[in-house]
Short mmCIF file of C-alpha atoms in Angstrom, two decimals:
data_model
loop_
_atom_site.label_atom_id
_atom_site.label_comp_id
_atom_site.label_asym_id
_atom_site.label_seq_id
_atom_site.Cartn_x
_atom_site.Cartn_y
_atom_site.Cartn_z
CA MET Y 18 83.34 93.32 92.48
CA LEU Y 19 83.56 97.34 92.50
CA ARG Y 20 86.44 96.97 89.96
CA LYS Y 21 83.98 95.27 87.55
CA GLN Y 22 81.36 97.59 87.99
CA LEU Y 23 83.67 100.17 86.95
CA ASP Y 24 85.25 98.39 83.85
CA ARG Y 25 84.87 101.63 81.62
CA ARG Y 26 86.81 104.11 83.91
CA ILE Y 27 88.95 101.79 85.89
CA LYS Y 28 91.09 100.00 83.58
CA TYR Y 29 93.10 98.11 85.97
CA VAL Y 30 91.87 94.84 84.50
CA LEU Y 31 94.10 95.66 81.28
CA PHE Y 32 96.69 94.45 83.61
CA ALA Y 33 94.50 91.21 84.58
CA CYS Y 34 95.34 90.44 80.29
CA LEU Y 35 98.91 91.04 80.62
CA LEU Y 36 99.31 89.62 77.45
CA ALA Y 37 100.95 92.87 75.82
CA PHE Y 38 103.01 96.19 76.17
CA SER Y 39 99.54 97.81 75.49
CA THR Y 40 98.85 98.84 78.79
CA ALA Y 41 99.95 101.95 80.67
CA GLY Y 42 100.67 104.03 83.78
CA CYS Y 43 103.11 104.73 85.88
CA THR Y 44 103.87 104.15 89.93
CA SER Y 45 106.20 105.37 92.45
CA THR Y 46 108.90 102.29 92.90
CA PRO Y 47 108.86 98.98 90.85
CA PRO Y 48 108.40 95.70 93.53
CA SER Y 49 111.18 94.26 93.58
CA THR Y 50 112.04 91.10 91.34
CA LYS Y 51 113.72 88.86 93.48
CA ASN Y 52 110.55 87.42 94.83
CA VAL Y 53 109.46 86.88 91.16
CA GLU Y 54 109.60 83.63 89.99
CA GLN Y 55 110.03 84.48 86.30
CA GLN Y 56 113.12 82.74 84.55
CA PRO Y 57 112.37 80.91 81.50
CA LYS Y 58 113.32 77.26 81.37
CA ALA Y 59 113.63 77.44 77.87
CA THR Y 60 117.21 76.96 76.24
CA ALA Y 61 119.09 80.10 76.50
CA ASN Y 62 121.23 81.46 73.68
CA LEU Y 63 119.14 80.63 70.86
CA THR Y 64 119.32 82.65 67.81
CA PRO Y 65 115.53 84.52 67.18
CA LYS Y 66 113.69 82.65 64.22
CA THR Y 67 111.10 84.23 61.94
CA GLY Y 68 108.02 82.59 61.11
CA GLY Y 69 105.24 80.39 63.12
CA THR Y 70 102.07 81.05 65.14
CA ILE Y 71 101.73 82.33 68.75
CA THR Y 72 98.61 81.34 69.74
CA LEU Y 73 97.24 82.69 73.14
CA GLY Y 74 93.73 82.37 75.00
CA LEU Y 75 91.78 85.41 76.04
CA PRO Y 76 88.75 84.90 78.31
CA ALA Y 77 86.78 87.77 76.81
CA GLU Y 78 85.73 88.41 73.12
CA PRO Y 79 86.23 92.30 72.13
CA ASP Y 80 82.66 93.99 71.42
CA THR Y 81 84.20 96.13 68.59
CA LEU Y 82 87.89 97.03 67.53
CA ASP Y 83 87.08 100.72 67.27
CA PRO Y 84 88.95 102.08 69.44
CA GLN Y 85 86.80 104.96 70.51
CA LYS Y 86 83.42 102.76 70.35
CA THR Y 87 84.58 99.58 72.75
CA THR Y 88 83.64 99.49 76.28
CA MET Y 89 85.87 96.37 77.13
CA SER Y 90 89.28 95.85 77.80
CA ALA Y 91 89.65 93.30 75.32
CA GLY Y 92 89.05 95.73 72.85
CA ASN Y 93 91.75 97.91 74.10
CA PHE Y 94 94.18 94.70 74.20
CA VAL Y 95 93.61 93.62 70.92
CA GLY Y 96 93.46 96.83 69.56
CA GLY Y 97 96.88 97.96 71.20
CA LEU Y 98 98.57 95.24 68.89
CA LEU Y 99 97.16 96.66 65.94
CA GLY Y 100 97.91 100.20 67.10
CA GLY Y 101 99.82 102.12 69.71
CA ALA Y 102 99.49 105.57 71.48
CA LEU Y 103 101.63 109.14 71.93
CA MET Y 104 103.19 107.58 75.44
CA ILE Y 105 104.08 103.80 76.71
CA LEU Y 106 104.66 102.01 79.83
CA ASP Y 107 107.91 100.57 80.76
CA PRO Y 108 107.18 97.94 82.63
CA TYR Y 109 110.77 97.12 83.58
CA THR Y 110 111.26 100.84 85.22
CA PHE Y 111 107.17 101.97 85.80
CA GLU Y 112 108.18 104.78 83.73
CA LEU Y 113 106.09 106.51 81.52
CA LYS Y 114 107.90 107.08 78.24
CA SER Y 115 107.27 108.65 74.84
CA HIS Y 116 106.20 106.24 72.02
CA LEU Y 117 104.21 107.46 68.99
CA ALA Y 118 105.56 110.91 70.26
CA GLU Y 119 109.39 111.14 70.58
CA SER Y 120 109.25 113.83 73.35
CA TYR Y 121 106.50 116.06 74.86
CA THR Y 122 106.56 119.42 77.00
CA VAL Y 123 104.01 120.59 79.47
CA SER Y 124 103.47 124.62 79.87
CA ALA Y 125 104.05 126.42 83.30
CA ASP Y 126 100.46 126.64 84.12
CA GLY Y 127 99.91 122.69 83.20
CA LYS Y 128 97.01 123.57 80.62
CA THR Y 129 99.19 123.09 77.43
CA VAL Y 130 100.92 119.79 76.67
CA THR Y 131 102.70 119.75 73.29
CA PHE Y 132 104.13 116.50 71.58
CA LYS Y 133 106.79 116.40 68.60
CA LEU Y 134 105.69 113.06 66.57
CA ARG Y 135 108.20 110.20 65.86
CA GLN Y 136 108.82 110.20 62.15
CA GLY Y 137 108.58 107.71 59.73
CA VAL Y 138 105.22 106.21 61.09
CA MET Y 139 102.93 104.88 58.72
CA PHE Y 140 99.61 103.28 58.86
CA HIS Y 141 98.95 99.46 57.75
CA ASP Y 142 98.08 100.80 54.34
CA GLY Y 143 101.18 102.95 53.74
CA THR Y 144 99.53 106.42 55.07
CA PRO Y 145 101.98 108.54 56.91
CA LEU Y 146 101.02 109.18 60.81
CA THR Y 147 100.67 113.28 60.95
CA ALA Y 148 99.87 115.42 63.61
CA SER Y 149 96.73 116.27 62.00
CA VAL Y 150 95.78 112.94 61.83
CA PHE Y 151 96.39 112.32 65.49
CA LYS Y 152 94.07 115.94 65.81
CA GLN Y 153 91.09 114.38 63.88
CA SER Y 154 91.45 111.28 65.95
CA ILE Y 155 91.42 112.91 69.58
CA GLU Y 156 88.33 115.64 68.01
CA ARG Y 157 86.63 112.60 67.15
CA ALA Y 158 86.92 110.56 70.58
CA ILE Y 159 85.72 113.74 72.40
CA ASP Y 160 83.04 114.64 70.30
CA PRO Y 161 79.74 113.95 72.17
CA LYS Y 162 78.11 112.80 68.91
CA THR Y 163 80.87 110.11 69.27
CA ALA Y 164 79.71 108.78 72.57
CA SER Y 165 82.93 107.44 73.27
CA PRO Y 166 82.39 105.28 76.50
CA VAL Y 167 86.47 105.06 77.47
CA ALA Y 168 88.64 106.88 75.14
CA GLY Y 169 86.66 109.98 74.82
CA GLN Y 170 85.93 110.08 78.71
CA ASP Y 171 89.54 109.98 79.32
CA LEU Y 172 90.25 112.98 77.27
CA ALA Y 173 87.65 114.94 79.14
CA ALA Y 174 90.49 117.28 80.36
CA ILE Y 175 91.09 118.27 76.58
CA GLU Y 176 89.40 121.80 75.29
CA SER Y 177 90.96 121.74 71.77
CA VAL Y 178 93.66 120.08 69.27
CA GLY Y 179 96.36 122.20 67.28
CA ALA Y 180 98.35 120.74 64.65
CA PRO Y 181 100.55 123.70 63.41
CA ASP Y 182 102.63 121.21 61.66
CA ASP Y 183 102.90 117.43 60.40
CA ALA Y 184 105.42 116.84 63.43
CA THR Y 185 103.71 118.77 66.20
CA LEU Y 186 100.63 118.06 68.27
CA VAL Y 187 99.14 120.50 70.59
CA LEU Y 188 96.45 119.82 73.49
CA GLN Y 189 95.00 122.77 75.29
CA LEU Y 190 93.36 121.64 78.43
CA LYS Y 191 90.33 122.80 80.49
CA GLU Y 192 92.35 122.66 83.56
CA PRO Y 193 95.86 120.90 84.58
CA SER Y 194 95.23 116.81 84.09
CA ALA Y 195 97.67 114.73 86.26
CA SER Y 196 96.37 111.70 84.94
CA LEU Y 197 96.31 112.47 81.44
CA LEU Y 198 99.67 111.40 79.87
CA SER Y 199 98.59 107.68 81.79
CA ALA Y 200 95.50 107.74 79.57
CA LEU Y 201 97.36 108.76 76.59
CA SER Y 202 99.42 105.63 77.00
CA TYR Y 203 96.61 103.09 76.24
CA GLY Y 204 97.66 101.57 73.13
CA GLY Y 205 94.15 100.47 72.10
CA TYR Y 206 91.90 103.21 73.28
CA GLN Y 207 93.98 105.96 72.59
CA GLN Y 208 95.53 104.93 69.00
CA PRO Y 209 95.10 106.95 66.07
CA ILE Y 210 92.56 106.54 63.65
CA LEU Y 211 92.75 106.95 60.10
CA MET Y 212 89.70 108.83 58.88
CA ASP Y 213 90.12 107.14 55.17
CA ALA Y 214 89.39 104.10 56.53
CA LEU Y 215 86.47 105.27 58.94
CA LYS Y 216 84.87 106.57 55.82
CA LYS Y 217 85.64 103.39 53.64
CA TYR Y 218 84.07 100.92 56.07
CA GLY Y 219 81.74 103.20 58.13
CA SER Y 220 79.74 100.90 60.74
CA ASP Y 221 81.86 98.25 59.80
CA PHE Y 222 85.30 99.93 60.63
CA GLY Y 223 85.13 98.17 64.36
CA ARG Y 224 85.25 94.79 62.54
CA ASN Y 225 87.89 96.27 59.66
CA PRO Y 226 90.54 98.18 61.56
CA VAL Y 227 93.64 99.99 60.11
CA GLY Y 228 96.23 100.73 62.56
CA VAL Y 229 99.85 101.55 62.92
CA GLY Y 230 101.12 98.83 65.38
CA PRO Y 231 103.15 95.52 64.81
CA TRP Y 232 100.05 93.45 63.73
CA LYS Y 233 97.84 93.83 60.73
CA PHE Y 234 94.41 92.53 61.32
CA GLU Y 235 93.66 89.47 59.16
CA SER Y 236 90.38 87.97 60.13
CA TRP Y 237 87.53 87.85 62.94
CA LYS Y 238 85.80 84.35 63.73
CA THR Y 239 83.13 85.86 65.79
CA GLY Y 240 83.07 83.60 69.18
CA GLU Y 241 86.23 81.69 68.43
CA SER Y 242 89.28 84.15 67.32
CA ILE Y 243 90.92 86.79 65.94
CA THR Y 244 93.81 86.46 63.72
CA LEU Y 245 96.64 89.10 63.08
CA SER Y 246 99.40 88.94 60.63
CA ARG Y 247 102.82 90.83 61.22
CA ASN Y 248 103.42 94.32 59.76
CA ASP Y 249 106.64 93.83 57.97
CA ASP Y 250 107.12 97.66 57.77
CA TYR Y 251 106.90 97.85 61.27
CA LYS Y 252 110.02 99.58 63.08
CA TRP Y 253 108.78 102.01 65.87
CA SER Y 254 109.01 99.87 68.77
CA ALA Y 255 108.83 101.00 72.46
CA PRO Y 256 112.39 101.95 73.35
CA PHE Y 257 112.60 99.31 76.02
CA LEU Y 258 111.76 96.55 73.85
CA GLU Y 259 114.98 94.67 72.32
CA ASN Y 260 113.32 93.78 68.86
CA GLN Y 261 112.96 97.32 66.99
CA GLY Y 262 111.99 96.06 64.05
CA PRO Y 263 108.83 93.88 62.65
CA VAL Y 264 107.84 91.08 64.98
CA ARG Y 265 109.34 87.68 64.45
CA PRO Y 266 106.02 85.02 63.99
CA ASP Y 267 104.16 85.25 61.01
CA LYS Y 268 100.84 85.53 62.90
CA LEU Y 269 99.18 85.72 66.18
CA VAL Y 270 96.13 83.94 67.15
CA ILE Y 271 94.03 85.21 70.01
CA LYS Y 272 91.14 82.40 71.11
CA PHE Y 273 88.15 83.41 73.18
CA ILE Y 274 87.99 81.00 75.91
CA LYS Y 275 85.64 82.03 78.70
CA ASP Y 276 85.68 79.13 80.96
CA ASN Y 277 88.93 78.59 82.95
CA GLN Y 278 89.39 74.75 82.88
CA THR Y 279 88.66 74.85 79.32
CA LEU Y 280 91.55 77.58 79.16
CA MET Y 281 93.99 75.29 80.75
CA ALA Y 282 93.05 72.11 79.23
CA ALA Y 283 94.05 74.34 75.79
CA LEU Y 284 97.22 75.20 77.62
CA ASP Y 285 98.21 71.60 78.42
CA SER Y 286 97.43 70.25 75.36
CA GLY Y 287 99.74 72.62 73.56
CA THR Y 288 96.20 74.42 71.44
CA ILE Y 289 97.36 77.52 72.96
CA ASP Y 290 100.89 78.81 73.80
CA ILE Y 291 99.86 81.62 76.51
CA ALA Y 292 97.12 81.78 79.06
CA GLY Y 293 96.40 83.61 82.35
CA VAL Y 294 96.31 81.32 85.19
CA SER Y 295 94.56 81.59 88.68
CA ALA Y 296 96.87 81.47 92.18
CA LYS Y 297 95.06 78.24 93.07
CA ASP Y 298 96.05 76.22 89.56
CA VAL Y 299 99.90 77.93 88.88
CA ARG Y 300 101.73 75.46 90.83
CA LYS Y 301 101.58 72.86 88.64
CA TYR Y 302 102.73 75.05 85.86
CA LYS Y 303 106.02 76.08 88.10
CA ASP Y 304 106.84 72.70 88.57
CA ASP Y 305 106.69 72.01 84.89
CA LYS Y 306 109.81 72.03 82.71
CA GLU Y 307 107.68 72.72 79.48
CA PHE Y 308 106.30 75.91 80.81
CA THR Y 309 107.51 79.19 81.72
CA VAL Y 310 105.76 81.02 84.21
CA LEU Y 311 105.99 85.06 84.76
CA GLU Y 312 104.78 86.36 88.16
CA GLY Y 313 103.57 89.73 88.51
CA MET Y 314 101.31 92.25 90.63
CA GLN Y 315 98.21 94.45 89.49
CA PRO Y 316 97.65 97.91 90.79
CA VAL Y 317 94.63 96.43 92.24
CA GLU Y 318 93.61 95.51 96.13
CA SER Y 319 90.85 94.06 97.89
CA PHE Y 320 89.70 95.71 100.82
CA ILE Y 321 86.39 96.14 103.28
CA GLY Y 322 84.97 99.43 103.00
CA MET Y 323 82.65 101.15 106.31
CA ASN Y 324 79.69 102.73 106.02
CA LEU Y 325 80.02 105.86 107.60
CA GLU Y 326 76.30 106.54 108.08
CA ASN Y 327 76.39 103.55 110.37
CA GLU Y 328 76.17 105.02 113.66
CA ILE Y 329 78.27 102.06 115.30
CA LEU Y 330 81.13 102.77 112.26
CA ARG Y 331 81.27 106.69 113.05
CA ASP Y 332 83.14 105.71 115.88
CA VAL Y 333 87.12 105.74 114.76
CA HIS Y 334 87.76 103.44 117.61
CA VAL Y 335 85.34 100.72 116.32
CA ARG Y 336 86.72 101.31 112.69
CA LYS Y 337 90.48 100.79 114.04
CA ALA Y 338 89.30 98.05 115.94
CA ILE Y 339 87.89 96.17 113.13
CA ASN Y 340 91.09 96.93 111.29
CA LEU Y 341 93.44 95.62 113.93
CA ALA Y 342 91.35 92.31 114.23
CA ILE Y 343 91.76 91.14 110.62
CA ASN Y 344 94.86 88.89 110.06
CA LYS Y 345 95.96 89.63 106.46
CA GLU Y 346 98.29 87.04 106.02
CA ALA Y 347 95.65 84.51 106.88
CA LEU Y 348 93.28 85.65 104.40
CA ILE Y 349 95.99 85.59 101.58
CA ILE Y 350 96.52 81.96 102.42
CA ALA Y 351 92.80 81.42 102.45
CA ASP Y 352 92.07 83.30 99.06
CA LEU Y 353 95.23 83.27 97.02
CA GLN Y 354 96.92 79.86 98.42
CA GLY Y 355 99.48 82.59 99.72
CA GLU Y 356 99.98 84.24 96.31
CA GLY Y 357 99.59 87.87 97.13
CA VAL Y 358 100.89 90.61 99.46
CA PRO Y 359 99.32 92.35 102.37
CA VAL Y 360 98.01 96.04 101.96
CA TYR Y 361 98.19 98.76 104.48
CA GLY Y 362 96.63 101.69 102.75
CA PRO Y 363 94.02 102.93 99.98
CA ILE Y 364 96.92 102.78 97.34
CA PRO Y 365 98.36 99.26 96.39
CA PRO Y 366 102.21 98.73 95.84
CA THR Y 367 102.29 99.06 92.11
CA MET Y 368 100.09 102.27 91.73
CA PHE Y 369 102.00 105.41 91.19
CA GLY Y 370 101.57 107.30 94.89
CA TYR Y 371 102.41 104.26 96.93
CA ASP Y 372 104.12 105.18 100.33
CA LYS Y 373 106.30 102.38 101.38
CA ALA Y 374 106.08 103.97 104.81
CA VAL Y 375 102.47 102.77 104.93
CA ALA Y 376 103.65 99.05 105.79
CA GLU Y 377 104.92 100.76 109.20
CA TYR Y 378 102.24 102.90 110.12
CA GLY Y 379 99.38 100.84 108.80
CA TYR Y 380 97.35 98.53 111.32
CA LYS Y 381 98.72 95.38 112.10
CA TYR Y 382 97.08 91.94 113.28
CA ASN Y 383 96.40 92.73 117.00
CA LYS Y 384 93.41 91.70 118.41
CA GLU Y 385 94.32 92.72 122.29
CA GLU Y 386 94.59 96.31 120.99
CA ALA Y 387 91.41 95.72 119.03
CA ILE Y 388 89.64 94.72 122.34
CA ARG Y 389 91.12 97.53 124.22
CA LEU Y 390 89.84 100.22 121.93
CA LEU Y 391 86.36 98.76 121.90
CA GLU Y 392 86.38 98.53 125.52
CA GLU Y 393 87.55 102.07 125.71
CA SER Y 394 84.57 102.77 123.44
CA GLY Y 395 81.98 101.24 126.01
CA TRP Y 396 81.66 98.11 124.10
CA LYS Y 397 81.36 95.66 126.90
CA LEU Y 398 81.16 91.69 126.40
CA GLY Y 399 77.86 90.37 126.50
CA GLY Y 400 76.23 87.03 127.63
CA GLN Y 401 76.77 85.58 124.15
CA GLY Y 402 80.34 86.88 123.78
CA ILE Y 403 79.05 89.30 121.61
CA ARG Y 404 79.77 93.32 122.60
CA GLU Y 405 77.01 95.39 123.81
CA LYS Y 406 76.38 99.57 124.55
CA ASP Y 407 73.56 101.24 125.74
CA GLY Y 408 71.27 98.32 125.21
CA LYS Y 409 72.70 97.87 121.37
CA VAL Y 410 74.40 94.68 120.28
CA LEU Y 411 77.70 95.24 118.03
CA SER Y 412 76.27 93.27 115.09
CA LEU Y 413 77.12 94.17 111.34
CA THR Y 414 76.03 92.52 108.02
CA MET Y 415 79.08 92.71 105.37
CA ILE Y 416 77.73 92.17 101.79
CA ILE Y 417 79.90 90.31 99.19
CA GLU Y 418 79.61 89.90 95.11
CA ASP Y 419 82.63 87.75 94.85
CA PRO Y 420 82.33 84.70 97.83
CA LYS Y 421 86.10 83.80 98.91
CA PRO Y 422 86.72 81.55 101.67
CA GLY Y 423 88.60 84.40 103.74
CA ASP Y 424 84.68 85.73 103.99
CA GLN Y 425 84.03 83.46 107.08
CA LEU Y 426 87.69 83.83 108.21
CA VAL Y 427 86.66 87.70 108.63
CA GLN Y 428 83.42 87.04 110.45
CA SER Y 429 85.36 84.60 112.76
CA MET Y 430 88.11 87.35 113.48
CA LEU Y 431 85.47 89.84 114.27
CA LYS Y 432 83.83 87.60 116.57
CA GLU Y 433 87.19 86.96 118.42
CA ILE Y 434 86.93 90.63 119.60
CA GLY Y 435 83.05 90.43 120.16
CA ILE Y 436 81.56 91.87 116.93
CA ASP Y 437 79.08 89.86 115.22
CA LEU Y 438 79.42 89.80 111.62
CA LYS Y 439 76.59 88.60 109.22
CA ILE Y 440 77.22 88.02 105.48
CA GLN Y 441 75.11 88.62 102.67
CA SER Y 442 76.05 87.53 99.49
CA TYR Y 443 74.50 89.33 96.31
CA GLU Y 444 75.05 88.96 92.57
CA MET Y 445 77.22 91.70 91.44
CA ALA Y 446 74.24 94.36 90.02
CA THR Y 447 72.27 93.97 93.31
CA ALA Y 448 75.52 94.44 95.44
CA HIS Y 449 76.38 97.67 93.18
CA ALA Y 450 72.74 98.98 93.78
CA GLN Y 451 72.93 98.41 97.40
CA ALA Y 452 75.95 100.04 98.01
CA VAL Y 453 74.86 103.18 96.09
CA LYS Y 454 71.83 103.64 98.08
CA GLY Y 455 74.04 102.75 101.35
CA GLU Y 456 71.91 100.20 102.39
CA PHE Y 457 75.16 98.18 104.09
CA ASP Y 458 77.26 98.08 106.94
CA LEU Y 459 80.66 96.59 105.38
CA MET Y 460 81.38 96.13 102.04
CA ALA Y 461 84.14 93.44 100.53
CA THR Y 462 85.31 94.49 97.21
CA SER Y 463 88.24 95.77 95.39
CA HIS Y 464 89.67 98.65 93.43
CA GLY Y 465 92.43 99.31 91.31
CA ASP Y 466 93.52 101.55 88.32
CA ILE Y 467 97.29 103.07 86.93
CA ASP Y 468 96.84 106.22 88.63
CA PRO Y 469 95.86 107.13 91.94
CA ASN Y 470 93.00 109.58 90.96
CA ILE Y 471 90.64 106.95 91.16
CA LEU Y 472 90.66 107.73 95.12
CA GLY Y 473 88.61 110.81 94.22
CA LEU Y 474 85.83 108.63 92.95
CA LEU Y 475 85.90 106.46 95.70
CA LEU Y 476 86.47 108.82 98.59
CA HIS Y 477 85.95 112.42 97.65
CA SER Y 478 82.60 114.03 99.11
CA ASN Y 479 81.15 115.03 95.90
CA GLN Y 480 81.00 111.10 94.88
CA ILE Y 481 78.36 110.38 98.14
CA GLY Y 482 75.50 108.63 95.84
CA GLY Y 483 78.10 107.72 93.14
CA LEU Y 484 81.09 105.77 93.85
CA ASN Y 485 82.09 106.79 97.15
CA PHE Y 486 79.72 104.18 98.55
CA PHE Y 487 81.21 104.48 101.85
CA ARG Y 488 80.09 108.01 102.68
CA VAL Y 489 83.47 109.63 103.83
CA ASN Y 490 82.78 113.16 104.19
CA ASN Y 491 86.30 114.67 104.81
CA LYS Y 492 87.23 118.47 103.85
CA GLU Y 493 90.84 117.88 104.30
CA LEU Y 494 90.66 114.69 102.43
CA ASP Y 495 88.59 116.51 99.41
CA ALA Y 496 91.28 119.33 99.33
CA LEU Y 497 94.25 116.81 98.91
CA LEU Y 498 92.14 114.42 96.50
CA GLU Y 499 91.88 117.63 94.12
CA LYS Y 500 95.00 118.85 94.88
CA GLY Y 501 96.43 115.50 93.37
CA SER Y 502 94.01 115.42 90.38
CA ILE Y 503 95.74 118.82 88.87
CA THR Y 504 99.79 118.50 90.31
CA THR Y 505 101.64 117.46 87.38
CA ASP Y 506 104.80 117.20 88.86
CA SER Y 507 105.49 113.74 89.86
CA GLN Y 508 107.49 114.53 93.00
CA GLU Y 509 105.11 117.10 94.61
CA ARG Y 510 102.33 114.58 93.71
CA GLN Y 511 103.88 112.08 95.29
CA LYS Y 512 103.86 114.02 98.55
CA ILE Y 513 100.30 114.55 97.93
CA TYR Y 514 99.36 111.05 97.88
CA ALA Y 515 101.57 110.09 100.76
CA ALA Y 516 99.64 112.32 103.11
CA ILE Y 517 96.34 111.15 101.32
CA GLN Y 518 97.41 107.62 102.49
CA LYS Y 519 98.24 108.52 106.20
CA LEU Y 520 95.01 110.29 106.44
CA VAL Y 521 92.81 107.36 105.30
CA VAL Y 522 94.46 104.82 107.45
CA GLU Y 523 94.21 107.47 110.93
CA GLU Y 524 90.52 107.67 110.17
CA ALA Y 525 90.23 104.14 109.28
CA TYR Y 526 87.83 104.36 106.50
CA TRP Y 527 88.37 101.05 104.83
CA VAL Y 528 90.28 97.85 105.69
CA PRO Y 529 93.04 97.28 103.14
CA LEU Y 530 93.42 93.62 102.88
CA TYR Y 531 95.83 92.02 100.15
CA SER Y 532 97.41 92.64 96.22
CA ALA Y 533 96.96 89.28 94.33
CA LYS Y 534 99.71 88.12 92.48
CA THR Y 535 98.75 87.41 88.59
CA PHE Y 536 100.62 84.68 86.58
CA GLN Y 537 100.91 84.16 82.73
CA VAL Y 538 102.02 80.76 81.55
CA ILE Y 539 104.06 80.22 78.55
CA ASN Y 540 104.81 77.30 76.53
CA ASN Y 541 108.52 76.89 76.07
CA ARG Y 542 108.20 76.71 72.46
CA ILE Y 543 108.04 80.16 72.61
CA GLN Y 544 110.99 82.04 73.24
CA GLY Y 545 112.00 85.68 73.94
CA VAL Y 546 109.89 85.57 77.00
CA LYS Y 547 111.16 88.57 79.38
CA ALA Y 548 110.25 88.95 83.04
CA ASN Y 549 109.20 92.33 84.25
CA PRO Y 550 107.32 93.13 87.66
CA LEU Y 551 103.89 93.46 86.28
CA ALA Y 552 104.13 89.78 84.28
CA ILE Y 553 103.19 91.81 80.77
CA LEU Y 554 104.31 90.05 77.95
CA THR Y 555 106.29 91.70 75.40
CA ILE Y 556 105.44 89.97 72.69
CA GLN Y 557 107.54 91.96 70.34
CA ASP Y 558 110.43 90.34 71.68
CA MET Y 559 108.98 86.85 71.03
CA TRP Y 560 109.43 84.13 68.58
CA VAL Y 561 108.54 80.53 67.63
CA ASN Y 562 110.95 77.88 68.29
CA GLU Y 563 110.00 74.86 65.87
#
């Protein structure tokens, strides 16, 4: 998938883990929780206990726990348990809130961001967290010599860092950056680094991390697990958490289990307490009194992109007809067993900037209208039920890298309006290479992030030959994308992205399909499980009932 190609830049995969509050971002309106099957079946009104171990399954092992060196979301996840960042996402309200900072201000020109740090925060070895420490951490991240693949890239807008006193951190930016605060809320990638520890461990720092978080690093068995222990001095939890003191369990064990069936078997046997489960497998846990299921929605959408260099697809009537021919609800049933919601524009419902109005003006399944548009553009039915125009057959090829049952449904739906669709499956790297070169007509893929600035990479004309696989070249759209990337006022930014959604839908540049639901399954020996729209497990509030 496109999102897998961009793991370093598009960090929606952090939400795929959904195992801690270490992810970050914000959105315009939280999705309704009334449809979220998240009410724990465990006994209510129990008194929280201290002690015990929580064991969770993770499908990937970090490459390193040096937050500025890791290329993996798993590194950010584990690092977020050990550390923390200036900002944090409130998973209940979707507001971006201060965390290791107690407050911040942005200058009128948007180029100076000043943080006041929370007092009393200490590293695991007792060293106080000061603005000078944060300054050194950020400078290391943005130093080209560090070659930081994620943390550094996300801070590229920073020109210089100041620390006029222990409690004040000042970031001078090259230009206003609307997405910087979101970047500064990744608890793993953007945690402060203790330079003394870096000097002590050198190249082994990534296997001996020292953070400021609720968990301390204990051990790492390569290929098996990472074990963390409680930080008894921790008392700077995020404001939305109930437990403001140390975590309650003694230990947290993160087991690496790549195979889905093995992961479920471990969950069923009680070997692990927590695991992410796919839509096709979640039903049995929903019906089992021994488990609680948290249901949420990632800021991710599956879609079909169109190559605008294709002569047929340059006709907006054809693009609109393809949109109208797709029955999103049928695809949700086929691909997700009904566990998803239809998407009608380029921004999914749980991403900042989502405009509810898109569900009204976006394309709904209407085969008759699709046929009318094709007829209007001169595409007439031929002898085989496939449309023709000026001696050319209306035939397109769709490349895929993650085959789904819905692919054949799309093929069938387009045939019903007279379009011959061929499907070509490639492994991920080949599909990406084909897309970069523009050697495709349609591409079934997905995108996601915590911030809509991702659309600049996918739709701005300066990304043609890069991630704008679809060769979109619209100067009005370019201007809106540029404005959205530097506008820091959230209400103004919301208006800009509403306009972007409207324009992209009007031009029918791609076919939005759906956002999939995500599920976390928790053994009811674990208490303190809290429901939220993203299904993020706030481990800080959890405890072991045994």
